[in-house]
PDB file of C-alpha atoms in Angstrom:
ATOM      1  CA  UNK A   1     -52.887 -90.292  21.157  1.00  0.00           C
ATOM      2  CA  UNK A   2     -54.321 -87.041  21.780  1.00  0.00           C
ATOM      3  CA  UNK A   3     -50.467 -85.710  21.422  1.00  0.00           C
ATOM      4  CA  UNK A   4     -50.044 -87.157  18.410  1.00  0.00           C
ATOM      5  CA  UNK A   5     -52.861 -85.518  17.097  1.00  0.00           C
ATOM      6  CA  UNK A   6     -51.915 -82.279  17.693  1.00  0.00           C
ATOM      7  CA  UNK A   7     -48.279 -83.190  15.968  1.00  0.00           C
ATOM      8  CA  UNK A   8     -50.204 -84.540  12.728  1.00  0.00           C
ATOM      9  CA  UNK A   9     -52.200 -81.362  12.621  1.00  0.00           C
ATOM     10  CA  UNK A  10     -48.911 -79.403  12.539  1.00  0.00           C
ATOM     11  CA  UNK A  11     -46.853 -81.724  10.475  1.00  0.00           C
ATOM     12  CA  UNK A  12     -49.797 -82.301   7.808  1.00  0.00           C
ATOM     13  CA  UNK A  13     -52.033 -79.151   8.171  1.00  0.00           C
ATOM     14  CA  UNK A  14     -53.181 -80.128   4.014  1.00  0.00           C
ATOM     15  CA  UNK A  15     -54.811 -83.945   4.900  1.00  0.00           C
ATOM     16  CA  UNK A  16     -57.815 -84.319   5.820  1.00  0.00           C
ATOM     17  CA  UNK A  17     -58.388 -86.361   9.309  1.00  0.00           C
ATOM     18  CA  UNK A  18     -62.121 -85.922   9.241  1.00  0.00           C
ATOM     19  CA  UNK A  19     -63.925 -88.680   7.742  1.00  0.00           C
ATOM     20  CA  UNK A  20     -64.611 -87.273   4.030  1.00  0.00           C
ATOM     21  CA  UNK A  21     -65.961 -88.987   0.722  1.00  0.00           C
ATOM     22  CA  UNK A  22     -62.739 -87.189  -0.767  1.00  0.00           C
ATOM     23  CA  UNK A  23     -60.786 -88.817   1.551  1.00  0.00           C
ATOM     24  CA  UNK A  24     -57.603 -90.425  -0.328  1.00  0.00           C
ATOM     25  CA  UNK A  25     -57.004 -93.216   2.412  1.00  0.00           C
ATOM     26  CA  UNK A  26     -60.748 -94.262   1.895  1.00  0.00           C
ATOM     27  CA  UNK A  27     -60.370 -94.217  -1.722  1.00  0.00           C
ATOM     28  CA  UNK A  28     -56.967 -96.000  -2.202  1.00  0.00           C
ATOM     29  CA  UNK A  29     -55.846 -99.144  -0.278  1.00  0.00           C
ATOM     30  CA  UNK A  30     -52.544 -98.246  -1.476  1.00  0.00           C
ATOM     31  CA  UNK A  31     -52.766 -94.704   0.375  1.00  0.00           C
ATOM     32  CA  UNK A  32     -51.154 -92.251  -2.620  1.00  0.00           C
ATOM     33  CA  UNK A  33     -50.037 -89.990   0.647  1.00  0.00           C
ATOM     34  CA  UNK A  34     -47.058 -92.390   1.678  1.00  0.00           C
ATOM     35  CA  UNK A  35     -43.880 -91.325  -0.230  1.00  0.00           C
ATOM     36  CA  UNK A  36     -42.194 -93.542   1.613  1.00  0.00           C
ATOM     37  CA  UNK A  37     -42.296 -96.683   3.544  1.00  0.00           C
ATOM     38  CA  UNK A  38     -39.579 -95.633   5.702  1.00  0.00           C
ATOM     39  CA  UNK A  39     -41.231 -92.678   6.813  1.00  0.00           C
ATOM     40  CA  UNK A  40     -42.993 -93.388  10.054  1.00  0.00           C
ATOM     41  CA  UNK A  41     -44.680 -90.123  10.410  1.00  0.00           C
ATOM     42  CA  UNK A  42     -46.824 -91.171   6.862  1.00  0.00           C
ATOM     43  CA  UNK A  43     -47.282 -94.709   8.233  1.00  0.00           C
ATOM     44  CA  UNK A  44     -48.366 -93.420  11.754  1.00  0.00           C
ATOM     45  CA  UNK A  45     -50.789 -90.450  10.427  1.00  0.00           C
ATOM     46  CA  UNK A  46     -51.865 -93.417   7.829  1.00  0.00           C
ATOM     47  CA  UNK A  47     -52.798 -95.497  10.633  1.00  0.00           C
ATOM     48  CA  UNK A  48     -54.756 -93.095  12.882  1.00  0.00           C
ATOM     49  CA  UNK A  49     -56.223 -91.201   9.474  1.00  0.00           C
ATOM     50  CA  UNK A  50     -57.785 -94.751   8.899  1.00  0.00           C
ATOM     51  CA  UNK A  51     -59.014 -95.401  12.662  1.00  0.00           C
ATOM     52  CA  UNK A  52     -60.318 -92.025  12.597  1.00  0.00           C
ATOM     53  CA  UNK A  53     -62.159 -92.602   9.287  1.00  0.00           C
ATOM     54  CA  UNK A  54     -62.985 -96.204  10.582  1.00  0.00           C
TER      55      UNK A  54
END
């Protein structure tokens, strides 16, 4: 996980993975960030964004 981390920080140095009343995945169950759903990079960084904010 800790790998992955360090991936997301390159990949999406702009989001926000500290918990954050700005936070867009807090805001919006929908999660605005996710172009795609066929991007797993979004769905993965959605899914530890959320456990991190969780």
């Amino acid at each position: 996980m800790e790998d992955k981390t360090l991936t997301y920080t390159l990949i999406f140095p702009t989001l926000p993975v500290t918990p954050s009343p700005r936070h867009p995945v807090t805001q919006s169950p929908r999660h605005p960030v996710t172009p795609s759903p066929e991007s797993p990079y979004f769905i993965n960084f959605s899914s530890y964004c959320c456990y991190s904010c969780g």
